[in-house]
PDB file of C-alpha atoms and ligand atoms in Angstrom:
ATOM      1  CA  MET A 196      19.577   0.713  10.621  1.00  0.00           C
ATOM      2  CA  SER A 197      21.303  -1.534   8.100  1.00  0.00           C
ATOM      3  CA  ASP A 198      21.078  -0.792   4.409  1.00  0.00           C
ATOM      4  CA  LEU A 199      19.570  -3.720   2.571  1.00  0.00           C
ATOM      5  CA  GLY A 200      20.263  -2.282  -0.852  1.00  0.00           C
ATOM      6  CA  HIS A 201      17.113  -0.175  -1.131  1.00  0.00           C
ATOM      7  CA  ASN A 202      17.025   1.655  -4.443  1.00  0.00           C
ATOM      8  CA  SER A 203      13.648   3.313  -4.574  1.00  0.00           C
ATOM      9  CA  ALA A 204      13.345   7.072  -4.901  1.00  0.00           C
ATOM     10  CA  ASN A 205      11.627   7.434  -1.556  1.00  0.00           C
ATOM     11  CA  ALA A 206      13.964   7.921   1.388  1.00  0.00           C
ATOM     12  CA  ASP A 207      11.074   7.678   3.889  1.00  0.00           C
ATOM     13  CA  TYR A 208      11.026   3.918   3.375  1.00  0.00           C
ATOM     14  CA  PRO A 209      14.576   2.650   3.894  1.00  0.00           C
ATOM     15  CA  GLY A 210      13.628  -1.043   4.038  1.00  0.00           C
ATOM     16  CA  PHE A 211      13.701  -3.285   0.997  1.00  0.00           C
ATOM     17  CA  PHE A 212      10.525  -4.095  -0.895  1.00  0.00           C
ATOM     18  CA  LEU A 213      10.745  -7.473  -2.634  1.00  0.00           C
ATOM     19  CA  THR A 214       7.816  -8.798  -4.651  1.00  0.00           C
ATOM     20  CA  VAL A 215       7.362 -12.226  -6.212  1.00  0.00           C
ATOM     21  CA  GLU A 216       5.227 -12.520  -9.340  1.00  0.00           C
ATOM     22  CA  GLY A 217       4.199 -15.124 -11.883  1.00  0.00           C
ATOM     23  CA  GLY A 218       1.186 -16.988 -13.196  1.00  0.00           C
ATOM     24  CA  GLU A 219      -0.746 -19.830 -11.633  1.00  0.00           C
ATOM     25  CA  GLY A 220       1.490 -22.602 -10.339  1.00  0.00           C
ATOM     26  CA  ALA A 221       4.699 -20.756 -11.232  1.00  0.00           C
ATOM     27  CA  GLY A 222       6.123 -21.580  -7.813  1.00  0.00           C
ATOM     28  CA  LYS A 223       5.604 -18.294  -5.980  1.00  0.00           C
ATOM     29  CA  THR A 224       4.619 -19.861  -2.667  1.00  0.00           C
ATOM     30  CA  THR A 225       7.377 -22.461  -2.921  1.00  0.00           C
ATOM     31  CA  SER A 226       9.943 -19.759  -3.713  1.00  0.00           C
ATOM     32  CA  ILE A 227       8.760 -17.505  -0.909  1.00  0.00           C
ATOM     33  CA  GLU A 228       9.422 -20.288   1.590  1.00  0.00           C
ATOM     34  CA  PHE A 229      12.924 -20.619   0.161  1.00  0.00           C
ATOM     35  CA  ILE A 230      13.501 -16.843   0.266  1.00  0.00           C
ATOM     36  CA  SER A 231      12.290 -16.631   3.839  1.00  0.00           C
ATOM     37  CA  THR A 232      14.785 -19.324   4.881  1.00  0.00           C
ATOM     38  CA  TRP A 233      17.525 -17.467   2.986  1.00  0.00           C
ATOM     39  CA  LEU A 234      16.665 -14.253   4.861  1.00  0.00           C
ATOM     40  CA  LYS A 235      16.496 -15.956   8.264  1.00  0.00           C
ATOM     41  CA  GLU A 236      19.913 -17.536   7.721  1.00  0.00           C
ATOM     42  CA  ARG A 237      21.307 -14.035   7.223  1.00  0.00           C
ATOM     43  CA  ASN A 238      19.451 -12.485  10.169  1.00  0.00           C
ATOM     44  CA  ILE A 239      17.623 -10.089   7.888  1.00  0.00           C
ATOM     45  CA  ASP A 240      14.574  -8.590   9.571  1.00  0.00           C
ATOM     46  CA  PHE A 241      11.608  -9.182   7.266  1.00  0.00           C
ATOM     47  CA  ILE A 242       7.865  -9.629   7.056  1.00  0.00           C
ATOM     48  CA  GLN A 243       6.082 -11.952   4.681  1.00  0.00           C
ATOM     49  CA  THR A 244       2.785 -10.935   3.131  1.00  0.00           C
ATOM     50  CA  ARG A 245       0.587 -11.411   0.075  1.00  0.00           C
ATOM     51  CA  GLU A 246      -1.862  -9.794  -2.322  1.00  0.00           C
ATOM     52  CA  PRO A 247      -4.694  -9.460  -2.657  1.00  0.00           C
ATOM     53  CA  GLY A 248      -4.846  -9.364   1.124  1.00  0.00           C
ATOM     54  CA  GLY A 249      -2.144  -8.990   3.736  1.00  0.00           C
ATOM     55  CA  THR A 250      -4.342  -7.337   6.403  1.00  0.00           C
ATOM     56  CA  PRO A 251      -7.587  -8.648   7.941  1.00  0.00           C
ATOM     57  CA  PHE A 252      -9.683  -6.111   6.012  1.00  0.00           C
ATOM     58  CA  ALA A 253      -7.796  -6.667   2.750  1.00  0.00           C
ATOM     59  CA  GLU A 254      -8.181 -10.432   3.197  1.00  0.00           C
ATOM     60  CA  ARG A 255     -11.951  -9.867   3.289  1.00  0.00           C
ATOM     61  CA  ILE A 256     -11.650  -8.055  -0.049  1.00  0.00           C
ATOM     62  CA  ARG A 257      -9.595 -11.033  -1.291  1.00  0.00           C
ATOM     63  CA  GLU A 258     -12.466 -13.357  -0.433  1.00  0.00           C
ATOM     64  CA  LEU A 259     -14.861 -11.139  -2.379  1.00  0.00           C
ATOM     65  CA  LEU A 260     -12.497 -11.128  -5.347  1.00  0.00           C
ATOM     66  CA  LEU A 261     -11.784 -14.834  -5.512  1.00  0.00           C
ATOM     67  CA  ALA A 262     -15.083 -16.451  -4.512  1.00  0.00           C
ATOM     68  CA  PRO A 263     -16.788 -18.005  -7.542  1.00  0.00           C
ATOM     69  CA  GLY A 264     -20.395 -16.810  -7.926  1.00  0.00           C
ATOM     70  CA  ASP A 265     -23.269 -16.381 -10.348  1.00  0.00           C
ATOM     71  CA  GLU A 266     -23.025 -12.600 -10.723  1.00  0.00           C
ATOM     72  CA  LYS A 267     -20.487 -11.537 -13.319  1.00  0.00           C
ATOM     73  CA  VAL A 268     -17.931  -9.262 -11.669  1.00  0.00           C
ATOM     74  CA  ALA A 269     -17.233  -6.298 -13.939  1.00  0.00           C
ATOM     75  CA  ASP A 270     -13.576  -5.932 -14.893  1.00  0.00           C
ATOM     76  CA  MET A 271     -13.473  -2.418 -13.443  1.00  0.00           C
ATOM     77  CA  THR A 272     -14.963  -3.641 -10.154  1.00  0.00           C
ATOM     78  CA  GLU A 273     -12.244  -6.273  -9.951  1.00  0.00           C
ATOM     79  CA  LEU A 274      -9.543  -3.696 -10.676  1.00  0.00           C
ATOM     80  CA  LEU A 275     -10.795  -1.199  -8.093  1.00  0.00           C
ATOM     81  CA  LEU A 276     -11.163  -3.865  -5.413  1.00  0.00           C
ATOM     82  CA  MET A 277      -7.592  -4.996  -6.094  1.00  0.00           C
ATOM     83  CA  PHE A 278      -6.380  -1.441  -5.556  1.00  0.00           C
ATOM     84  CA  ALA A 279      -8.676  -0.916  -2.558  1.00  0.00           C
ATOM     85  CA  ALA A 280      -7.131  -3.962  -0.895  1.00  0.00           C
ATOM     86  CA  ARG A 281      -3.685  -2.722  -1.920  1.00  0.00           C
ATOM     87  CA  ALA A 282      -4.256   0.727  -0.392  1.00  0.00           C
ATOM     88  CA  GLN A 283      -5.094  -0.917   2.926  1.00  0.00           C
ATOM     89  CA  HIS A 284      -2.121  -3.276   2.669  1.00  0.00           C
ATOM     90  CA  ILE A 285       0.279  -0.435   1.896  1.00  0.00           C
ATOM     91  CA  GLU A 286      -0.878   1.867   4.661  1.00  0.00           C
ATOM     92  CA  SER A 287      -1.205  -0.644   7.449  1.00  0.00           C
ATOM     93  CA  VAL A 288       1.513  -3.203   6.656  1.00  0.00           C
ATOM     94  CA  ILE A 289       3.978  -2.331   3.895  1.00  0.00           C
ATOM     95  CA  LYS A 290       4.840   1.290   4.696  1.00  0.00           C
ATOM     96  CA  PRO A 291       5.263   0.768   8.456  1.00  0.00           C
ATOM     97  CA  ALA A 292       7.589  -2.196   7.857  1.00  0.00           C
ATOM     98  CA  LEU A 293       9.647  -0.350   5.228  1.00  0.00           C
ATOM     99  CA  ALA A 294       9.788   2.746   7.440  1.00  0.00           C
ATOM    100  CA  ALA A 295      11.227   0.531  10.204  1.00  0.00           C
ATOM    101  CA  GLY A 296      13.959  -0.631   7.811  1.00  0.00           C
ATOM    102  CA  LYS A 297      12.560  -4.136   7.307  1.00  0.00           C
ATOM    103  CA  LEU A 298      12.501  -6.195   4.173  1.00  0.00           C
ATOM    104  CA  VAL A 299       8.951  -6.748   2.934  1.00  0.00           C
ATOM    105  CA  LEU A 300       8.471  -9.997   1.003  1.00  0.00           C
ATOM    106  CA  SER A 301       5.157  -9.991  -0.852  1.00  0.00           C
ATOM    107  CA  ASP A 302       3.528 -12.775  -2.855  1.00  0.00           C
ATOM    108  CA  ARG A 303       2.257 -10.557  -5.729  1.00  0.00           C
ATOM    109  CA  PHE A 304       1.823  -6.766  -5.921  1.00  0.00           C
ATOM    110  CA  THR A 305       0.882  -4.208  -8.580  1.00  0.00           C
ATOM    111  CA  ASP A 306       2.582  -6.005 -11.475  1.00  0.00           C
ATOM    112  CA  ALA A 307      -0.127  -8.639 -11.019  1.00  0.00           C
ATOM    113  CA  SER A 308      -2.766  -5.968 -11.698  1.00  0.00           C
ATOM    114  CA  PHE A 309      -0.957  -4.977 -14.891  1.00  0.00           C
ATOM    115  CA  ALA A 310      -0.765  -8.641 -15.911  1.00  0.00           C
ATOM    116  CA  TYR A 311      -4.244  -9.873 -14.888  1.00  0.00           C
ATOM    117  CA  GLN A 312      -6.518  -6.830 -15.054  1.00  0.00           C
ATOM    118  CA  GLY A 313      -4.462  -5.075 -17.757  1.00  0.00           C
ATOM    119  CA  ALA A 314      -3.147  -7.697 -20.181  1.00  0.00           C
ATOM    120  CA  GLY A 315      -5.597 -10.433 -19.111  1.00  0.00           C
ATOM    121  CA  ARG A 316      -8.863  -8.462 -18.911  1.00  0.00           C
ATOM    122  CA  GLY A 317      -7.848  -5.794 -21.397  1.00  0.00           C
ATOM    123  CA  LEU A 318      -8.252  -2.775 -19.109  1.00  0.00           C
ATOM    124  CA  SER A 319      -6.281   0.308 -20.078  1.00  0.00           C
ATOM    125  CA  LEU A 320      -2.673   0.349 -18.908  1.00  0.00           C
ATOM    126  CA  LYS A 321      -2.978   4.111 -18.623  1.00  0.00           C
ATOM    127  CA  ALA A 322      -5.824   3.708 -16.101  1.00  0.00           C
ATOM    128  CA  LEU A 323      -3.654   1.222 -14.226  1.00  0.00           C
ATOM    129  CA  SER A 324      -0.734   3.637 -14.111  1.00  0.00           C
ATOM    130  CA  THR A 325      -3.058   6.336 -12.791  1.00  0.00           C
ATOM    131  CA  LEU A 326      -4.267   4.051  -9.997  1.00  0.00           C
ATOM    132  CA  GLU A 327      -0.718   2.974  -9.255  1.00  0.00           C
ATOM    133  CA  SER A 328       0.337   6.597  -8.687  1.00  0.00           C
ATOM    134  CA  LEU A 329      -2.827   7.435  -6.751  1.00  0.00           C
ATOM    135  CA  VAL A 330      -2.566   4.496  -4.364  1.00  0.00           C
ATOM    136  CA  GLN A 331       1.198   4.162  -4.057  1.00  0.00           C
ATOM    137  CA  GLY A 332       2.596   7.630  -4.575  1.00  0.00           C
ATOM    138  CA  GLU A 333       6.294   7.028  -5.179  1.00  0.00           C
ATOM    139  CA  LEU A 334       6.335   3.602  -3.571  1.00  0.00           C
ATOM    140  CA  ARG A 335       7.575   0.844  -5.910  1.00  0.00           C
ATOM    141  CA  PRO A 336       9.222  -2.520  -5.230  1.00  0.00           C
ATOM    142  CA  ASP A 337      13.026  -2.410  -5.003  1.00  0.00           C
ATOM    143  CA  MET A 338      13.172  -5.773  -6.725  1.00  0.00           C
ATOM    144  CA  THR A 339      10.614  -8.001  -8.395  1.00  0.00           C
ATOM    145  CA  LEU A 340      11.270 -11.681  -8.942  1.00  0.00           C
ATOM    146  CA  LEU A 341       9.275 -12.869 -11.949  1.00  0.00           C
ATOM    147  CA  LEU A 342       8.867 -16.635 -12.129  1.00  0.00           C
ATOM    148  CA  ASP A 343       8.234 -17.257 -15.791  1.00  0.00           C
ATOM    149  CA  LEU A 344       7.061 -20.493 -17.332  1.00  0.00           C
ATOM    150  CA  PRO A 345       4.778 -21.775 -20.084  1.00  0.00           C
ATOM    151  CA  VAL A 346       1.126 -21.527 -19.094  1.00  0.00           C
ATOM    152  CA  GLU A 347       0.432 -25.257 -19.525  1.00  0.00           C
ATOM    153  CA  VAL A 348       3.265 -26.174 -17.180  1.00  0.00           C
ATOM    154  CA  GLY A 349       2.000 -23.838 -14.463  1.00  0.00           C
ATOM    155  CA  MET A 350      -1.588 -25.003 -14.876  1.00  0.00           C
ATOM    156  CA  ALA A 351      -0.562 -28.647 -14.648  1.00  0.00           C
ATOM    157  CA  ARG A 352       1.297 -27.907 -11.398  1.00  0.00           C
ATOM    158  CA  ALA A 353      -1.586 -25.928  -9.927  1.00  0.00           C
ATOM    159  CA  SER A 354      -4.240 -28.436 -10.973  1.00  0.00           C
ATOM    160  CA  GLY A 355      -3.423 -30.741  -8.075  1.00  0.00           C
ATOM    161  CA  ARG A 356      -4.984 -28.265  -5.683  1.00  0.00           C
ATOM    162  CA  GLY A 357      -8.709 -28.924  -5.938  1.00  0.00           C
ATOM    163  CA  GLU A 358     -11.292 -26.224  -6.521  1.00  0.00           C
ATOM    164  CA  LEU A 359     -10.418 -23.286  -8.735  1.00  0.00           C
ATOM    165  CA  ASP A 360     -11.101 -19.744  -7.561  1.00  0.00           C
ATOM    166  CA  ARG A 361     -12.987 -17.228  -9.743  1.00  0.00           C
ATOM    167  CA  ILE A 362      -9.890 -15.965 -11.558  1.00  0.00           C
ATOM    168  CA  GLU A 363      -8.329 -19.428 -11.911  1.00  0.00           C
ATOM    169  CA  GLN A 364     -11.464 -20.460 -13.819  1.00  0.00           C
ATOM    170  CA  GLU A 365     -10.382 -18.354 -16.834  1.00  0.00           C
ATOM    171  CA  LYS A 366      -9.367 -20.077 -20.067  1.00  0.00           C
ATOM    172  CA  THR A 367      -5.831 -20.715 -21.275  1.00  0.00           C
ATOM    173  CA  ASP A 368      -5.705 -17.681 -23.605  1.00  0.00           C
ATOM    174  CA  PHE A 369      -6.332 -15.404 -20.606  1.00  0.00           C
ATOM    175  CA  PHE A 370      -3.282 -16.835 -18.841  1.00  0.00           C
ATOM    176  CA  VAL A 371      -1.205 -16.551 -22.006  1.00  0.00           C
ATOM    177  CA  ARG A 372      -1.999 -12.813 -22.021  1.00  0.00           C
ATOM    178  CA  VAL A 373      -1.136 -12.630 -18.317  1.00  0.00           C
ATOM    179  CA  ARG A 374       2.265 -14.153 -19.010  1.00  0.00           C
ATOM    180  CA  GLN A 375       2.880 -11.707 -21.872  1.00  0.00           C
ATOM    181  CA  GLY A 376       1.741  -8.856 -19.614  1.00  0.00           C
ATOM    182  CA  TYR A 377       4.288  -9.781 -16.972  1.00  0.00           C
ATOM    183  CA  LEU A 378       7.072 -10.094 -19.542  1.00  0.00           C
ATOM    184  CA  ALA A 379       6.172  -6.725 -21.083  1.00  0.00           C
ATOM    185  CA  ARG A 380       6.309  -5.119 -17.661  1.00  0.00           C
ATOM    186  CA  ALA A 381       9.731  -6.687 -17.016  1.00  0.00           C
ATOM    187  CA  ASP A 382      10.881  -5.414 -20.390  1.00  0.00           C
ATOM    188  CA  ASP A 383       9.823  -1.881 -19.429  1.00  0.00           C
ATOM    189  CA  GLU A 384      11.700  -1.969 -16.117  1.00  0.00           C
ATOM    190  CA  PRO A 385      14.694  -4.267 -16.492  1.00  0.00           C
ATOM    191  CA  GLN A 386      16.490  -2.637 -13.564  1.00  0.00           C
ATOM    192  CA  ARG A 387      13.718  -3.689 -11.149  1.00  0.00           C
ATOM    193  CA  PHE A 388      12.946  -7.167 -12.481  1.00  0.00           C
ATOM    194  CA  GLU A 389      14.806 -10.445 -12.159  1.00  0.00           C
ATOM    195  CA  ILE A 390      13.280 -13.102 -14.399  1.00  0.00           C
ATOM    196  CA  VAL A 391      13.851 -16.713 -13.393  1.00  0.00           C
ATOM    197  CA  ASP A 392      12.977 -19.652 -15.639  1.00  0.00           C
ATOM    198  CA  ALA A 393      10.450 -21.379 -13.397  1.00  0.00           C
ATOM    199  CA  SER A 394      10.071 -24.413 -15.652  1.00  0.00           C
ATOM    200  CA  GLN A 395      13.339 -25.761 -14.241  1.00  0.00           C
ATOM    201  CA  SER A 396      13.507 -28.164 -11.301  1.00  0.00           C
ATOM    202  CA  ILE A 397      12.825 -26.667  -7.863  1.00  0.00           C
ATOM    203  CA  GLU A 398      16.531 -27.074  -7.041  1.00  0.00           C
ATOM    204  CA  ASN A 399      17.636 -25.095 -10.090  1.00  0.00           C
ATOM    205  CA  VAL A 400      15.005 -22.414  -9.533  1.00  0.00           C
ATOM    206  CA  GLN A 401      16.362 -22.000  -6.004  1.00  0.00           C
ATOM    207  CA  VAL A 402      19.959 -21.742  -7.209  1.00  0.00           C
ATOM    208  CA  ALA A 403      18.871 -18.957  -9.555  1.00  0.00           C
ATOM    209  CA  ILE A 404      16.929 -17.175  -6.812  1.00  0.00           C
ATOM    210  CA  ALA A 405      19.846 -17.378  -4.367  1.00  0.00           C
ATOM    211  CA  GLU A 406      22.070 -15.841  -7.008  1.00  0.00           C
ATOM    212  CA  VAL A 407      19.825 -12.820  -7.578  1.00  0.00           C
ATOM    213  CA  LEU A 408      19.244 -12.330  -3.851  1.00  0.00           C
ATOM    214  CA  GLY A 409      22.978 -12.434  -3.218  1.00  0.00           C
ATOM    215  CA  LYS A 410      23.450  -9.774  -5.861  1.00  0.00           C
ATOM    216  CA  ARG A 411      20.532  -7.510  -4.918  1.00  0.00           C
ATOM    217  CA  VAL A 412      20.034  -7.740  -1.160  1.00  0.00           C
ATOM    218  CA  ASN A 413      22.868  -6.464   1.007  1.00  0.00           C
ATOM    219  CA  HIS A 414      23.441  -9.118   3.628  1.00  0.00           C
ATOM    220  CA  GLY A 415      26.452  -7.892   5.541  1.00  0.00           C
TER     221      GLY A 415
HETATM  222  N1  ATP B 623      10.224 -25.866 -10.141  1.00  0.00           N
HETATM  223  C1  ATP B 623       9.211 -26.704  -9.871  1.00  0.00           C
HETATM  224  N2  ATP B 623       9.144 -27.913 -10.475  1.00  0.00           N
HETATM  225  C2  ATP B 623       8.116 -28.761 -10.223  1.00  0.00           C
HETATM  226  N3  ATP B 623       7.112 -28.499  -9.379  1.00  0.00           N
HETATM  227  C3  ATP B 623       7.119 -27.317  -8.747  1.00  0.00           C
HETATM  228  C4  ATP B 623       8.155 -26.349  -8.947  1.00  0.00           C
HETATM  229  N4  ATP B 623       7.893 -25.265  -8.194  1.00  0.00           N
HETATM  230  C5  ATP B 623       6.747 -25.531  -7.540  1.00  0.00           C
HETATM  231  N5  ATP B 623       6.282 -26.772  -7.851  1.00  0.00           N
HETATM  232  C6  ATP B 623       5.040 -27.399  -7.382  1.00  0.00           C
HETATM  233  O1  ATP B 623       3.974 -26.852  -8.136  1.00  0.00           O
HETATM  234  C7  ATP B 623       2.851 -26.593  -7.313  1.00  0.00           C
HETATM  235  C8  ATP B 623       2.517 -25.100  -7.356  1.00  0.00           C
HETATM  236  O2  ATP B 623       3.577 -24.363  -6.719  1.00  0.00           O
HETATM  237  P1  ATP B 623       3.268 -23.079  -5.860  1.00  0.00           P
HETATM  238  O3  ATP B 623       2.072 -23.291  -5.011  1.00  0.00           O
HETATM  239  O4  ATP B 623       4.536 -22.666  -5.217  1.00  0.00           O
HETATM  240  O5  ATP B 623       2.911 -22.057  -7.037  1.00  0.00           O
HETATM  241  P2  ATP B 623       2.237 -20.622  -6.921  1.00  0.00           P
HETATM  242  O6  ATP B 623       2.907 -19.795  -7.951  1.00  0.00           O
HETATM  243  O7  ATP B 623       2.275 -20.141  -5.525  1.00  0.00           O
HETATM  244  O8  ATP B 623       0.756 -20.920  -7.371  1.00  0.00           O
HETATM  245  P3  ATP B 623      -0.537 -19.958  -7.198  1.00  0.00           P
HETATM  246  O9  ATP B 623      -0.468 -18.939  -8.287  1.00  0.00           O
HETATM  247  O10 ATP B 623      -1.683 -20.863  -7.440  1.00  0.00           O
HETATM  248  O11 ATP B 623      -0.473 -19.403  -5.813  1.00  0.00           O
HETATM  249  C9  ATP B 623       3.206 -27.092  -5.922  1.00  0.00           C
HETATM  250  O12 ATP B 623       2.707 -28.396  -5.799  1.00  0.00           O
HETATM  251  C10 ATP B 623       4.735 -27.088  -5.920  1.00  0.00           C
HETATM  252  O13 ATP B 623       5.261 -28.066  -5.064  1.00  0.00           O
HETATM  253 MG1   MG B 624       0.791 -19.425  -4.253  1.00  0.00          MG
END
């Protein structure tokens, strides 16, 4: 089994857990396509997944979470559903892939809960940390790519996409808190995070991503 540069405490999961985070329209999906090409070119065995979701059951929870509706969804309900979906995703997809030595590339993970449900909704970060430990044990991403950009720029990019989901319908100040939440999290764990200025052109964002991947992911 090749060593991809795994740095988490848990030796049971020798793969490499790479998460991509950022606000609406930051370029996560675009960057994940680029990363997946980068990995294929280097014959790195990987799976691509996303949150909330990533398994059929967790995707059903995603639909519940994102569907707009008349009933106000309580913040705590939203948080617990996020972690319920995550528990399923971890047990049935992430852990088996990491145990097999694969790289797991996920569009969002727990940092999104800290940013959206914590900083955005105002739920206690202590409660979030408790859930994180409960659901994940020792499992943490080996590297998190944070695509950071001003909220207006991201919203303008995302606005071309038609109907907004329930969370996307929040106001600008919510997304400003989300951005601050992500940056605070990166500040707390600088060894795990790589922040890329996502307001740059796609080409320059990709140059920056290739540089951090080259540095962080062992590719033979
Ligand atoms: N660096 C960039 N410069 C200009 N446009 C970009 C850049 N990166 C992505 N885009 C465009 O912005 C839009 C949103 O990008 P993308 O879907 O990758 O963002 P996202 O972070 O996945 O959004 P969401 O949070 O809604 O899933 C797309 O139309 C994409 O082509
Ligand atoms: Mg996306």
